[in-house]
């Protein structure tokens, strides 16, 4: 008889990734008014026509995540409610933070190979208080997920997750575009008989 424990039900804190091939070259961000050569952020990019094609692709990706993984009912519309450019010069970093009042956040990387710059790091919503010494970290025994940052890749994650980026040790700036998205539609508790309890719209 095999008494070895097997995985049963479990919560997941998902991340997603895709690649917008060629988007970085199309944007050519260092040649635009949005880029800050000395580092820092440029906010409100979602209000600029220059980024409308990127926003369209982000909306499509978030909608796929919503329907394919969260199994949301049809009819929700994705809105990119904020978008900004990050330029991390040598020794600059982003400390741990999260984005409240939004659904899915994400980052598009505009330069570099897989390990050129420090990766985006996500913190488990609850830290494991007692952990034995392990042979190898995995999604069950880790408190941090690392997502590398190669050019043209986009990562998506639930906005509530704390995330951060370590100091850039590359002399070349780590340049990315971050964004927050929201689902416009009806919220509330759906009962088996089809009634919506506490219904409200966002």
PDB file of C-alpha atoms in Angstrom:
ATOM      1  CA  UNK A   1       0.000   0.000   0.000  1.00  0.00           C
ATOM      2  CA  UNK A   2       1.305   3.438  -0.949  1.00  0.00           C
ATOM      3  CA  UNK A   3       0.732   5.912   1.904  1.00  0.00           C
ATOM      4  CA  UNK A   4       2.689   8.724   0.217  1.00  0.00           C
ATOM      5  CA  UNK A   5       0.767  12.024   0.345  1.00  0.00           C
ATOM      6  CA  UNK A   6      -0.481  13.347  -2.983  1.00  0.00           C
ATOM      7  CA  UNK A   7      -1.281  16.946  -3.874  1.00  0.00           C
ATOM      8  CA  UNK A   8      -4.933  17.728  -3.311  1.00  0.00           C
ATOM      9  CA  UNK A   9      -6.672  21.074  -3.820  1.00  0.00           C
ATOM     10  CA  UNK A  10      -4.424  24.082  -3.647  1.00  0.00           C
ATOM     11  CA  UNK A  11      -4.540  27.830  -4.137  1.00  0.00           C
ATOM     12  CA  UNK A  12      -2.547  29.365  -6.968  1.00  0.00           C
ATOM     13  CA  UNK A  13      -1.105  32.834  -7.386  1.00  0.00           C
ATOM     14  CA  UNK A  14      -0.649  32.844 -11.140  1.00  0.00           C
ATOM     15  CA  UNK A  15       1.633  34.791 -13.420  1.00  0.00           C
ATOM     16  CA  UNK A  16       1.427  34.827 -17.197  1.00  0.00           C
ATOM     17  CA  UNK A  17       3.777  35.771 -20.003  1.00  0.00           C
ATOM     18  CA  UNK A  18       3.743  36.301 -23.741  1.00  0.00           C
ATOM     19  CA  UNK A  19       5.886  37.992 -26.377  1.00  0.00           C
ATOM     20  CA  UNK A  20       4.949  40.992 -28.505  1.00  0.00           C
ATOM     21  CA  UNK A  21       7.547  40.348 -31.182  1.00  0.00           C
ATOM     22  CA  UNK A  22       9.046  43.562 -32.568  1.00  0.00           C
ATOM     23  CA  UNK A  23       7.077  45.939 -30.335  1.00  0.00           C
ATOM     24  CA  UNK A  24      10.203  47.441 -28.760  1.00  0.00           C
ATOM     25  CA  UNK A  25      11.684  48.359 -32.128  1.00  0.00           C
ATOM     26  CA  UNK A  26       8.361  49.792 -33.259  1.00  0.00           C
ATOM     27  CA  UNK A  27       8.083  51.989 -30.165  1.00  0.00           C
ATOM     28  CA  UNK A  28      11.781  52.964 -30.314  1.00  0.00           C
ATOM     29  CA  UNK A  29      11.209  54.562 -26.938  1.00  0.00           C
ATOM     30  CA  UNK A  30      14.664  56.109 -26.488  1.00  0.00           C
ATOM     31  CA  UNK A  31      13.986  58.350 -29.482  1.00  0.00           C
ATOM     32  CA  UNK A  32      10.718  59.694 -28.067  1.00  0.00           C
ATOM     33  CA  UNK A  33       9.797  62.505 -25.685  1.00  0.00           C
ATOM     34  CA  UNK A  34       8.677  59.917 -23.134  1.00  0.00           C
ATOM     35  CA  UNK A  35      12.166  58.614 -22.359  1.00  0.00           C
ATOM     36  CA  UNK A  36      14.134  60.123 -19.467  1.00  0.00           C
ATOM     37  CA  UNK A  37      17.887  59.697 -20.105  1.00  0.00           C
ATOM     38  CA  UNK A  38      18.715  60.371 -16.446  1.00  0.00           C
ATOM     39  CA  UNK A  39      16.252  57.788 -15.194  1.00  0.00           C
ATOM     40  CA  UNK A  40      12.828  57.864 -13.622  1.00  0.00           C
ATOM     41  CA  UNK A  41       9.239  57.428 -14.755  1.00  0.00           C
ATOM     42  CA  UNK A  42       6.946  58.966 -17.324  1.00  0.00           C
ATOM     43  CA  UNK A  43       3.299  58.530 -16.316  1.00  0.00           C
ATOM     44  CA  UNK A  44      -0.079  58.579 -18.100  1.00  0.00           C
ATOM     45  CA  UNK A  45       1.108  56.824 -21.256  1.00  0.00           C
ATOM     46  CA  UNK A  46      -2.345  55.243 -21.589  1.00  0.00           C
ATOM     47  CA  UNK A  47      -3.641  58.701 -22.548  1.00  0.00           C
ATOM     48  CA  UNK A  48      -1.226  59.014 -25.474  1.00  0.00           C
ATOM     49  CA  UNK A  49      -2.165  57.966 -29.032  1.00  0.00           C
ATOM     50  CA  UNK A  50       1.430  56.835 -29.543  1.00  0.00           C
ATOM     51  CA  UNK A  51       0.712  53.739 -27.426  1.00  0.00           C
ATOM     52  CA  UNK A  52      -2.748  52.825 -28.768  1.00  0.00           C
ATOM     53  CA  UNK A  53      -1.530  49.684 -30.579  1.00  0.00           C
ATOM     54  CA  UNK A  54       0.276  48.464 -27.466  1.00  0.00           C
ATOM     55  CA  UNK A  55      -2.810  49.118 -25.349  1.00  0.00           C
ATOM     56  CA  UNK A  56      -4.946  47.141 -27.801  1.00  0.00           C
ATOM     57  CA  UNK A  57      -2.640  44.141 -27.483  1.00  0.00           C
ATOM     58  CA  UNK A  58      -2.579  44.396 -23.685  1.00  0.00           C
ATOM     59  CA  UNK A  59      -6.388  44.439 -23.596  1.00  0.00           C
ATOM     60  CA  UNK A  60      -6.529  41.338 -25.778  1.00  0.00           C
ATOM     61  CA  UNK A  61      -4.035  39.498 -23.561  1.00  0.00           C
ATOM     62  CA  UNK A  62      -5.798  40.409 -20.309  1.00  0.00           C
ATOM     63  CA  UNK A  63      -9.156  39.350 -21.760  1.00  0.00           C
ATOM     64  CA  UNK A  64      -7.683  35.961 -22.710  1.00  0.00           C
ATOM     65  CA  UNK A  65      -6.311  35.562 -19.186  1.00  0.00           C
ATOM     66  CA  UNK A  66      -9.703  36.533 -17.761  1.00  0.00           C
ATOM     67  CA  UNK A  67     -11.679  34.067 -19.861  1.00  0.00           C
ATOM     68  CA  UNK A  68      -9.202  31.185 -20.214  1.00  0.00           C
ATOM     69  CA  UNK A  69      -7.798  31.046 -16.678  1.00  0.00           C
ATOM     70  CA  UNK A  70     -10.159  32.951 -14.361  1.00  0.00           C
ATOM     71  CA  UNK A  71     -13.105  31.482 -16.299  1.00  0.00           C
ATOM     72  CA  UNK A  72     -15.005  34.763 -16.170  1.00  0.00           C
ATOM     73  CA  UNK A  73     -18.349  34.991 -17.918  1.00  0.00           C
ATOM     74  CA  UNK A  74     -18.418  36.674 -21.310  1.00  0.00           C
ATOM     75  CA  UNK A  75     -19.115  40.375 -21.486  1.00  0.00           C
ATOM     76  CA  UNK A  76     -16.360  41.979 -19.433  1.00  0.00           C
ATOM     77  CA  UNK A  77     -14.344  44.722 -21.076  1.00  0.00           C
ATOM     78  CA  UNK A  78     -10.712  45.404 -20.251  1.00  0.00           C
ATOM     79  CA  UNK A  79      -9.556  48.944 -19.582  1.00  0.00           C
ATOM     80  CA  UNK A  80      -5.922  49.926 -19.173  1.00  0.00           C
ATOM     81  CA  UNK A  81      -6.310  52.484 -16.391  1.00  0.00           C
ATOM     82  CA  UNK A  82      -2.653  53.448 -16.014  1.00  0.00           C
ATOM     83  CA  UNK A  83       0.580  52.954 -17.932  1.00  0.00           C
ATOM     84  CA  UNK A  84       4.033  54.384 -17.376  1.00  0.00           C
ATOM     85  CA  UNK A  85       7.624  54.148 -18.569  1.00  0.00           C
ATOM     86  CA  UNK A  86      10.413  53.039 -16.221  1.00  0.00           C
ATOM     87  CA  UNK A  87      14.062  53.880 -16.815  1.00  0.00           C
ATOM     88  CA  UNK A  88      16.327  52.322 -14.188  1.00  0.00           C
ATOM     89  CA  UNK A  89      19.856  53.642 -14.502  1.00  0.00           C
ATOM     90  CA  UNK A  90      22.897  52.041 -12.872  1.00  0.00           C
ATOM     91  CA  UNK A  91      22.193  51.222  -9.185  1.00  0.00           C
ATOM     92  CA  UNK A  92      18.510  52.213  -9.414  1.00  0.00           C
ATOM     93  CA  UNK A  93      15.827  49.816  -8.160  1.00  0.00           C
ATOM     94  CA  UNK A  94      12.098  49.494  -7.413  1.00  0.00           C
ATOM     95  CA  UNK A  95      11.297  48.588  -3.764  1.00  0.00           C
ATOM     96  CA  UNK A  96       8.474  46.149  -2.876  1.00  0.00           C
ATOM     97  CA  UNK A  97       4.991  47.501  -3.628  1.00  0.00           C
ATOM     98  CA  UNK A  98       1.662  46.473  -5.112  1.00  0.00           C
ATOM     99  CA  UNK A  99      -1.077  48.159  -7.115  1.00  0.00           C
ATOM    100  CA  UNK A 100      -4.431  48.426  -5.356  1.00  0.00           C
ATOM    101  CA  UNK A 101      -7.874  48.759  -6.956  1.00  0.00           C
ATOM    102  CA  UNK A 102      -6.868  47.080 -10.215  1.00  0.00           C
ATOM    103  CA  UNK A 103      -7.123  43.520 -11.536  1.00  0.00           C
ATOM    104  CA  UNK A 104      -4.088  42.559 -13.611  1.00  0.00           C
ATOM    105  CA  UNK A 105      -0.793  44.460 -13.761  1.00  0.00           C
ATOM    106  CA  UNK A 106       2.076  43.839 -16.099  1.00  0.00           C
ATOM    107  CA  UNK A 107       5.432  44.838 -17.518  1.00  0.00           C
ATOM    108  CA  UNK A 108       6.751  45.013 -21.085  1.00  0.00           C
ATOM    109  CA  UNK A 109      10.534  44.820 -21.386  1.00  0.00           C
ATOM    110  CA  UNK A 110      12.029  47.063 -24.058  1.00  0.00           C
ATOM    111  CA  UNK A 111      15.639  45.885 -24.144  1.00  0.00           C
ATOM    112  CA  UNK A 112      18.056  43.119 -23.174  1.00  0.00           C
ATOM    113  CA  UNK A 113      18.486  39.365 -23.223  1.00  0.00           C
ATOM    114  CA  UNK A 114      17.149  37.009 -20.572  1.00  0.00           C
ATOM    115  CA  UNK A 115      19.754  37.824 -17.899  1.00  0.00           C
ATOM    116  CA  UNK A 116      20.879  41.296 -18.964  1.00  0.00           C
ATOM    117  CA  UNK A 117      18.953  43.061 -16.197  1.00  0.00           C
ATOM    118  CA  UNK A 118      17.616  42.085 -12.761  1.00  0.00           C
ATOM    119  CA  UNK A 119      14.331  40.163 -13.022  1.00  0.00           C
ATOM    120  CA  UNK A 120      10.952  41.184 -11.717  1.00  0.00           C
ATOM    121  CA  UNK A 121      10.429  39.485  -8.353  1.00  0.00           C
ATOM    122  CA  UNK A 122       7.034  38.615  -6.885  1.00  0.00           C
ATOM    123  CA  UNK A 123       6.464  37.949  -3.197  1.00  0.00           C
ATOM    124  CA  UNK A 124       4.100  35.240  -1.958  1.00  0.00           C
ATOM    125  CA  UNK A 125       1.030  36.935  -0.395  1.00  0.00           C
ATOM    126  CA  UNK A 126       1.702  35.024   2.842  1.00  0.00           C
ATOM    127  CA  UNK A 127       5.287  34.271   3.785  1.00  0.00           C
ATOM    128  CA  UNK A 128       6.170  30.698   4.739  1.00  0.00           C
ATOM    129  CA  UNK A 129       7.097  31.065   8.442  1.00  0.00           C
ATOM    130  CA  UNK A 130       8.984  27.794   8.940  1.00  0.00           C
ATOM    131  CA  UNK A 131      10.744  26.186   6.007  1.00  0.00           C
ATOM    132  CA  UNK A 132      13.251  23.293   6.107  1.00  0.00           C
ATOM    133  CA  UNK A 133      16.448  23.405   4.094  1.00  0.00           C
ATOM    134  CA  UNK A 134      15.457  22.273   0.597  1.00  0.00           C
ATOM    135  CA  UNK A 135      17.306  20.670  -2.307  1.00  0.00           C
ATOM    136  CA  UNK A 136      15.628  22.923  -4.843  1.00  0.00           C
ATOM    137  CA  UNK A 137      13.099  25.753  -4.725  1.00  0.00           C
ATOM    138  CA  UNK A 138       9.732  25.239  -6.417  1.00  0.00           C
ATOM    139  CA  UNK A 139       6.280  26.876  -6.443  1.00  0.00           C
ATOM    140  CA  UNK A 140       5.359  25.216  -3.122  1.00  0.00           C
ATOM    141  CA  UNK A 141       8.435  26.016  -1.018  1.00  0.00           C
ATOM    142  CA  UNK A 142       9.383  29.452  -2.421  1.00  0.00           C
ATOM    143  CA  UNK A 143       8.527  32.879  -1.070  1.00  0.00           C
ATOM    144  CA  UNK A 144       9.750  34.666  -4.213  1.00  0.00           C
ATOM    145  CA  UNK A 145       9.104  34.093  -7.914  1.00  0.00           C
ATOM    146  CA  UNK A 146      11.650  35.518 -10.346  1.00  0.00           C
ATOM    147  CA  UNK A 147      10.560  36.511 -13.853  1.00  0.00           C
ATOM    148  CA  UNK A 148      13.466  37.326 -16.228  1.00  0.00           C
ATOM    149  CA  UNK A 149      13.187  40.375 -18.461  1.00  0.00           C
ATOM    150  CA  UNK A 150      14.129  39.697 -22.109  1.00  0.00           C
ATOM    151  CA  UNK A 151      13.233  42.179 -24.841  1.00  0.00           C
ATOM    152  CA  UNK A 152       9.631  42.168 -26.150  1.00  0.00           C
ATOM    153  CA  UNK A 153       8.354  39.888 -23.390  1.00  0.00           C
ATOM    154  CA  UNK A 154       5.326  40.872 -21.352  1.00  0.00           C
ATOM    155  CA  UNK A 155       4.520  39.460 -17.927  1.00  0.00           C
ATOM    156  CA  UNK A 156       1.103  39.716 -16.271  1.00  0.00           C
ATOM    157  CA  UNK A 157       0.307  39.174 -12.604  1.00  0.00           C
ATOM    158  CA  UNK A 158      -2.497  39.888 -10.120  1.00  0.00           C
ATOM    159  CA  UNK A 159      -2.180  43.516  -9.052  1.00  0.00           C
ATOM    160  CA  UNK A 160      -2.350  42.676  -5.337  1.00  0.00           C
ATOM    161  CA  UNK A 161       0.967  40.786  -5.401  1.00  0.00           C
ATOM    162  CA  UNK A 162       3.905  42.612  -3.858  1.00  0.00           C
ATOM    163  CA  UNK A 163       6.679  42.918  -6.415  1.00  0.00           C
ATOM    164  CA  UNK A 164      10.069  44.582  -6.753  1.00  0.00           C
ATOM    165  CA  UNK A 165      13.210  44.869  -8.868  1.00  0.00           C
ATOM    166  CA  UNK A 166      16.746  44.740  -7.448  1.00  0.00           C
ATOM    167  CA  UNK A 167      19.396  47.327  -8.240  1.00  0.00           C
ATOM    168  CA  UNK A 168      20.422  47.516 -11.871  1.00  0.00           C
ATOM    169  CA  UNK A 169      24.109  46.587 -12.065  1.00  0.00           C
ATOM    170  CA  UNK A 170      24.269  47.105 -15.827  1.00  0.00           C
ATOM    171  CA  UNK A 171      25.636  50.416 -17.089  1.00  0.00           C
ATOM    172  CA  UNK A 172      22.840  50.440 -19.658  1.00  0.00           C
ATOM    173  CA  UNK A 173      19.402  51.501 -18.329  1.00  0.00           C
ATOM    174  CA  UNK A 174      16.763  48.864 -17.697  1.00  0.00           C
ATOM    175  CA  UNK A 175      13.802  50.250 -19.643  1.00  0.00           C
ATOM    176  CA  UNK A 176      10.265  48.911 -19.374  1.00  0.00           C
ATOM    177  CA  UNK A 177       6.619  49.908 -19.632  1.00  0.00           C
ATOM    178  CA  UNK A 178       4.332  48.978 -16.744  1.00  0.00           C
ATOM    179  CA  UNK A 179       0.549  49.009 -16.707  1.00  0.00           C
ATOM    180  CA  UNK A 180      -2.562  48.320 -14.636  1.00  0.00           C
ATOM    181  CA  UNK A 181      -5.821  46.981 -16.024  1.00  0.00           C
ATOM    182  CA  UNK A 182      -9.373  46.726 -14.758  1.00  0.00           C
ATOM    183  CA  UNK A 183     -12.368  44.645 -15.795  1.00  0.00           C
ATOM    184  CA  UNK A 184     -15.438  46.721 -16.553  1.00  0.00           C
ATOM    185  CA  UNK A 185     -18.636  44.806 -15.911  1.00  0.00           C
ATOM    186  CA  UNK A 186     -20.887  43.289 -13.256  1.00  0.00           C
ATOM    187  CA  UNK A 187     -19.613  42.011  -9.932  1.00  0.00           C
ATOM    188  CA  UNK A 188     -21.319  40.128  -7.115  1.00  0.00           C
ATOM    189  CA  UNK A 189     -21.954  36.582  -5.926  1.00  0.00           C
ATOM    190  CA  UNK A 190     -23.543  34.256  -8.471  1.00  0.00           C
ATOM    191  CA  UNK A 191     -25.870  31.617  -7.025  1.00  0.00           C
ATOM    192  CA  UNK A 192     -26.655  28.272  -8.665  1.00  0.00           C
ATOM    193  CA  UNK A 193     -30.124  29.481  -9.649  1.00  0.00           C
ATOM    194  CA  UNK A 194     -28.543  32.269 -11.683  1.00  0.00           C
ATOM    195  CA  UNK A 195     -29.356  35.090  -9.296  1.00  0.00           C
ATOM    196  CA  UNK A 196     -26.708  37.721  -8.720  1.00  0.00           C
ATOM    197  CA  UNK A 197     -26.482  38.712  -5.048  1.00  0.00           C
ATOM    198  CA  UNK A 198     -25.065  42.118  -4.129  1.00  0.00           C
ATOM    199  CA  UNK A 199     -24.728  43.046  -7.778  1.00  0.00           C
ATOM    200  CA  UNK A 200     -22.789  46.166  -8.715  1.00  0.00           C
ATOM    201  CA  UNK A 201     -20.920  47.435 -11.738  1.00  0.00           C
ATOM    202  CA  UNK A 202     -17.426  48.765 -12.190  1.00  0.00           C
TER     203      UNK A 202
END
